[in-house]
Tab-separated table of C-alpha atoms in Angstrom:
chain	number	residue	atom	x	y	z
J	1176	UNK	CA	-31.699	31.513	12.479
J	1177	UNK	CA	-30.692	35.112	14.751
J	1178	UNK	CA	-28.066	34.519	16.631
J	1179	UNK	CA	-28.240	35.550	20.724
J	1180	UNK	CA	-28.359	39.356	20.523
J	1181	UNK	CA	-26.852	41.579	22.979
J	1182	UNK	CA	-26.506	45.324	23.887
J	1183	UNK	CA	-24.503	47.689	24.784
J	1184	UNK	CA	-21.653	46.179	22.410
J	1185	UNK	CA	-19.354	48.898	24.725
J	1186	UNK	CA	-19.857	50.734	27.829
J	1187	UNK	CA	-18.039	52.999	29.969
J	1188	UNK	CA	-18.389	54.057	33.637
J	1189	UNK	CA	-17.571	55.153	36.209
J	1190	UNK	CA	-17.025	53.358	39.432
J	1191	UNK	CA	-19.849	53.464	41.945
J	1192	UNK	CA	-22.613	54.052	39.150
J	1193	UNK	CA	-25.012	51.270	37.904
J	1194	UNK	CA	-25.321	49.723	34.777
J	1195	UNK	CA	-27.085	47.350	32.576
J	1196	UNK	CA	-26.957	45.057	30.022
J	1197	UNK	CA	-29.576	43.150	27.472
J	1198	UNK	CA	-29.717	39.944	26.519
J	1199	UNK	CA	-32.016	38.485	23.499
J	1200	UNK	CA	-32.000	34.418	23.580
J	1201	UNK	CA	-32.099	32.169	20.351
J	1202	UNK	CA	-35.953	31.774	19.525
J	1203	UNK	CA	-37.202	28.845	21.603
J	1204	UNK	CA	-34.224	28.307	23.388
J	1205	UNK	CA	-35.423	27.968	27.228
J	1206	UNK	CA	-32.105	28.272	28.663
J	1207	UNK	CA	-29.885	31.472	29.012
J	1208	UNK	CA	-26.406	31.609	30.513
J	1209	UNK	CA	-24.823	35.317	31.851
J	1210	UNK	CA	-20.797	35.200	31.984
J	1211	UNK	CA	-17.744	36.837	32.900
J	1212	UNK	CA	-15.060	36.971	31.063
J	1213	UNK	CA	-11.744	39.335	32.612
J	1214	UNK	CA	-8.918	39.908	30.379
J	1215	UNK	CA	-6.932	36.670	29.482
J	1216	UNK	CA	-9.137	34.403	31.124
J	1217	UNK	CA	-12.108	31.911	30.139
J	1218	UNK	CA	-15.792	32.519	31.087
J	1219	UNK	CA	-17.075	32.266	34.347
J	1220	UNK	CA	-20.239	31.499	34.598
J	1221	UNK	CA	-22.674	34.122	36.518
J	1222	UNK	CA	-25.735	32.915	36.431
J	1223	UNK	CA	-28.224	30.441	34.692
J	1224	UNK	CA	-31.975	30.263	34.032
J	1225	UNK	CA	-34.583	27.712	33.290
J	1226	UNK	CA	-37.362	29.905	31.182
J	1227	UNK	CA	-38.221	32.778	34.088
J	1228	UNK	CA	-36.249	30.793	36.763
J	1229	UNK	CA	-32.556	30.740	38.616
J	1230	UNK	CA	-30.970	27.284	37.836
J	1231	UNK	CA	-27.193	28.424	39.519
J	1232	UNK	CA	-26.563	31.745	40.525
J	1233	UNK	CA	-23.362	30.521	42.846
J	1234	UNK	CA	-21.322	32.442	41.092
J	1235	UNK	CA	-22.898	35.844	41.482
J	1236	UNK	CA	-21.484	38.755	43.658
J	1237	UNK	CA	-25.280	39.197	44.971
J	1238	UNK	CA	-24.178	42.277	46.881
J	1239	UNK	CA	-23.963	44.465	43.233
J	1240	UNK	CA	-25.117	42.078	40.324
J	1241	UNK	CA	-28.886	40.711	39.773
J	1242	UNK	CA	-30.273	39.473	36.963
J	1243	UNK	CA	-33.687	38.728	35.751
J	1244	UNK	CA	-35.446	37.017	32.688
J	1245	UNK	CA	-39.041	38.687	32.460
J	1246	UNK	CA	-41.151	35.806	30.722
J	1247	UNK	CA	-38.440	33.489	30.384
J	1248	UNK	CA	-37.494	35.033	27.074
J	1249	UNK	CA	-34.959	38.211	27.429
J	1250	UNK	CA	-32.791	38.901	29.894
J	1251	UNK	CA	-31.022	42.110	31.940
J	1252	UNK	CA	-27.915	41.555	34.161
J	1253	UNK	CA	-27.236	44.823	35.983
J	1254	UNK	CA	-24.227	45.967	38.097
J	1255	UNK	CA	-24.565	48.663	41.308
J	1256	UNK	CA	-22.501	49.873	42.142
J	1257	UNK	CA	-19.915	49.229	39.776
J	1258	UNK	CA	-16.151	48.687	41.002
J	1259	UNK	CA	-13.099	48.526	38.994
J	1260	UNK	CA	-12.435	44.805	39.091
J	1261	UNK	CA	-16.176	44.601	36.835
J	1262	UNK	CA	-14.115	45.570	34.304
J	1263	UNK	CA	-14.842	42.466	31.828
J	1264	UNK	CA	-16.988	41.510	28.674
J	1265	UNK	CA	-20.017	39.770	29.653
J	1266	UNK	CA	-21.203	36.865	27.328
J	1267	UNK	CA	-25.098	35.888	27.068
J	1268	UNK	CA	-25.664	32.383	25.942
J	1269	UNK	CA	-28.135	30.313	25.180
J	1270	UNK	CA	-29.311	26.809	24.490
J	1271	UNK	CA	-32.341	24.884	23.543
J	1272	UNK	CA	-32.586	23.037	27.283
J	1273	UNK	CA	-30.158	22.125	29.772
J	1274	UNK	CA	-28.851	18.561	28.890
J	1275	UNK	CA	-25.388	18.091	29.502
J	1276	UNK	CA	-24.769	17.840	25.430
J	1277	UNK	CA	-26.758	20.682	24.517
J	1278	UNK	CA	-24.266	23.399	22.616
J	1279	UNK	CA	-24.538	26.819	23.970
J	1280	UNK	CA	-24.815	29.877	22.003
J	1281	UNK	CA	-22.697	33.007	22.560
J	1282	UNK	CA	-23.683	36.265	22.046
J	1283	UNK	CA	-21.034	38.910	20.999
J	1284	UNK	CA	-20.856	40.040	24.435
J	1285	UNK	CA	-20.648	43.841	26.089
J	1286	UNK	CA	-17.393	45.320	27.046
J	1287	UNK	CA	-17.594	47.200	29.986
J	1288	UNK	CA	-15.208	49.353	31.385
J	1289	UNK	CA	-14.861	50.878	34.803
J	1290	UNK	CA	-12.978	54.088	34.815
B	1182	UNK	CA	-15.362	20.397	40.902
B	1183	UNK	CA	-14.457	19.768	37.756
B	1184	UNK	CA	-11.384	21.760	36.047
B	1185	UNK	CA	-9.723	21.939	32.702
B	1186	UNK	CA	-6.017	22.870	32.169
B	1187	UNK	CA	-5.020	24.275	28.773
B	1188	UNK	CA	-1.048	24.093	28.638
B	1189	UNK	CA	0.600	27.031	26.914
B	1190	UNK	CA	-1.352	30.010	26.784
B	1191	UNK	CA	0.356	31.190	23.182
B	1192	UNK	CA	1.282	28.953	20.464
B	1193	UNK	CA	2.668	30.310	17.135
B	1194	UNK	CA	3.201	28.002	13.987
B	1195	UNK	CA	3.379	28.488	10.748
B	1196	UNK	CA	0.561	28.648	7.583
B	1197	UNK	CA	0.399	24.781	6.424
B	1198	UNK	CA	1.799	23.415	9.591
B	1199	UNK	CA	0.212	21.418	12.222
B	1200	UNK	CA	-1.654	23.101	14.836
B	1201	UNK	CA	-2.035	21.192	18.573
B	1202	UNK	CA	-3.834	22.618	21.552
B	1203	UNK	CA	-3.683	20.875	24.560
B	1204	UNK	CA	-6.369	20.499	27.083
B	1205	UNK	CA	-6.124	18.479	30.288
B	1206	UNK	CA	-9.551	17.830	32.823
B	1207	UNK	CA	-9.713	16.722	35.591
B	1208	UNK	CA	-13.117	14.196	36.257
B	1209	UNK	CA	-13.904	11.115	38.477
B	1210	UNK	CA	-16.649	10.542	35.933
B	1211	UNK	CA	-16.925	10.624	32.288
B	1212	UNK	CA	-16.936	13.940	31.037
B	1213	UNK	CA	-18.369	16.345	28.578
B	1214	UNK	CA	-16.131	18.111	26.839
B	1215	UNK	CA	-15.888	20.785	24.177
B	1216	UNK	CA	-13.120	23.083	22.272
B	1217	UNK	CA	-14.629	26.561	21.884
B	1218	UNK	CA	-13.085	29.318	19.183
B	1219	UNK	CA	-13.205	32.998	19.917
B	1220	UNK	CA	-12.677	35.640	17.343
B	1221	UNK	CA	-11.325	39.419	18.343
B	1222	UNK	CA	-14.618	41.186	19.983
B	1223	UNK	CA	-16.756	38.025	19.502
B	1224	UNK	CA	-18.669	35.722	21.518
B	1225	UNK	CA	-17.438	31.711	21.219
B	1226	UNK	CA	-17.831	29.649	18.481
B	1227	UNK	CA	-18.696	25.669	19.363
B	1228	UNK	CA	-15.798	23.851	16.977
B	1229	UNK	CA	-16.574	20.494	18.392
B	1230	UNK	CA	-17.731	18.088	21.270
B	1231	UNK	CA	-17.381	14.928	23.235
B	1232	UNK	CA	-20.402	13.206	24.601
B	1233	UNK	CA	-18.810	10.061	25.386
B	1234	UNK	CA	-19.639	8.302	21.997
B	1235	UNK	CA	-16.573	8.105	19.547
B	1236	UNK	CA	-13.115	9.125	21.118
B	1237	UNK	CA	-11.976	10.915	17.865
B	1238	UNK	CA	-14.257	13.861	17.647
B	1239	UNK	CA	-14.248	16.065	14.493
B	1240	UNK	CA	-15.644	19.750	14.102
B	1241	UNK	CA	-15.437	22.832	11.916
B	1242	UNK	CA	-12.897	24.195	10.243
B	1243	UNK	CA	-11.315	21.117	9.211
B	1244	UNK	CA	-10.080	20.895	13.460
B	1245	UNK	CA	-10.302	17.374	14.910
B	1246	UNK	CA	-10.367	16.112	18.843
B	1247	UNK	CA	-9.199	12.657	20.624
B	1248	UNK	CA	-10.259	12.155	24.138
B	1249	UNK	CA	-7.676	9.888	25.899
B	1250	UNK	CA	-9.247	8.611	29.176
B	1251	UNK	CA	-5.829	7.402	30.269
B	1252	UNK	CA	-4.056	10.583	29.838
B	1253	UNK	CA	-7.302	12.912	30.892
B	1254	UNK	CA	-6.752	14.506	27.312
B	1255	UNK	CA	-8.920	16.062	24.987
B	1256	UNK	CA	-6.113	17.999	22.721
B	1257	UNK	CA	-7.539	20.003	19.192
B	1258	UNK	CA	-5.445	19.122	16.425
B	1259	UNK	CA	-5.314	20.765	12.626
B	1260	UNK	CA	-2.940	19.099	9.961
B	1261	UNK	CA	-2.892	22.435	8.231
B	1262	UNK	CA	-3.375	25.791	9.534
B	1263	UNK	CA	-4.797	28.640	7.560
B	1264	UNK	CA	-3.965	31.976	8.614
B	1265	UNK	CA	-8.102	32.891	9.713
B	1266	UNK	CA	-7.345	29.948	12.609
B	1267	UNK	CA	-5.751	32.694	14.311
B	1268	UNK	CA	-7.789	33.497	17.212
B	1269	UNK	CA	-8.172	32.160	20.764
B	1270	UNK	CA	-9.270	29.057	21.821
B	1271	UNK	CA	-10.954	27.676	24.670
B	1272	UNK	CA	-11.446	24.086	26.263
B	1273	UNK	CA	-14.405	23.544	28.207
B	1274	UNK	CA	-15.662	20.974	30.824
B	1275	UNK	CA	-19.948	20.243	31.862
B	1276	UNK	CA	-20.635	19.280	35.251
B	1277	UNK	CA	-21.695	16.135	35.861
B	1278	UNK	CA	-24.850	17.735	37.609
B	1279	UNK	CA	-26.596	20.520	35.803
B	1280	UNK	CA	-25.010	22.124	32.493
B	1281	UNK	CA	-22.344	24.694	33.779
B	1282	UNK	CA	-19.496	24.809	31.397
B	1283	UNK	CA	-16.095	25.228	33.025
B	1284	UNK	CA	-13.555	26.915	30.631
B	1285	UNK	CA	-9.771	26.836	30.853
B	1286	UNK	CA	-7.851	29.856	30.347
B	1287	UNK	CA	-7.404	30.132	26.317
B	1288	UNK	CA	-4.686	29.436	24.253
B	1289	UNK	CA	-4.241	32.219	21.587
B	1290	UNK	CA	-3.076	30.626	18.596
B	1291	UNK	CA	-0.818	32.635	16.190
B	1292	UNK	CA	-0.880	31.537	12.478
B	1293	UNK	CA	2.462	33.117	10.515
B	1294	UNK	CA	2.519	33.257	6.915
């Protein structure tokens, strides 16, 4: 089966502009995971749907990220405005449904860079 | 909340030796654990998980897990490491409620020939 796709594989900006990445689930998987991962550290989860809805989004900076998942199938994460402490790869997942023993998925992620 | 601790952020052994990565949580309930692998500029690879069922957990690779309620332990072991085990490795924690994974901070394991 495709793997989770995702795109931009690289990005760079500067700080203050917007930008946005794409995220392309497993087939039939209903739930999709955004993360954040900064240099040397794990993920952090961002955000998580349920098909078209917001499961946990406690982790968001709501004042410059949103996310969305159109249909319940892809999914964009956008930052604006950017600031230099963005600077991360961010990892889509994905996994059939939400049980607690349900492997996730992980996309190749985008690096993003904030100049 | 639930937390993992992943002692020694580099380990370096030789090809053939044994490989152990160590992975502490902390839980006042059973938890769900899993070891994670992540290759230079690639997303994370599931290796293995515990879902409370058997203690001794085995995965890909040939890469084997015990979780030790009394020590809160869930350490990856290899008898033999091949030099394409080098990459970083991550333990990860679910909540109890809902299905967020919390990840410790890597270990990036060195393989020398």
């Amino acid at each position: 089966e495709a793997g989770v796709a995702q795109s931009p594989r690289y990005k760079i900006i500067e700080k203050r502009q917007s930008v946005a990445f794409w995220c392309n689930p497993i087939s039939g998987h209903a739930t999709l995971y955004w993360y954040q991962q900064i240099l040397g550290q794990g993920p952090k989860l961002l955000i998580q749907f349920q098909n078209n809805g917001v499961v946990d989004d406690s982790q968001l900076p709501k004042d410059r990220f949103s996310a969305e998942r159109l249909k319940g199938v892809d999914s964009t994460l956008k930052i604006q405005p950017a600031k230099l402490e963005d600077s991360a790869v961010y990892l889509c997942a994905s996994s059939l449904e939400a049980g607690r023993n349900q492997p996730q998925h992980f996309g190749d992620g985008t690096r993003l860079s904030i100049l | 909340a639930q937390s993992v601790t992943q002692l020694g952020s580099h380990v370096s052994v030789s090809e053939g030796a044994l490989v152990l990565l160590r992975c502490n949580y902390s839980s006042s309930v059973p938890p769900y654990l899993f070891w994670y692998v992540q290759y230079p500029n690639q997303g994370l690879q599931l290796l293995l998980k515990y879902t409370s069922a058997a203690t001794l957990v085995k995965g890909i690779n040939g890469f084997e897990a015990e979780f030790k309620k009394s020590e809160t332990s869930f350490h990856l072991t290899k008898p033999s490491a091949h030099m394409s085990d080098a990459a970083e490795y991550f333990c990860a924690v679910r909540e109890t409620s809902g299905s967020r994974l919390t990840f410790g901070e890597g270990t990036q394991l060195t393989v020398n020939p």
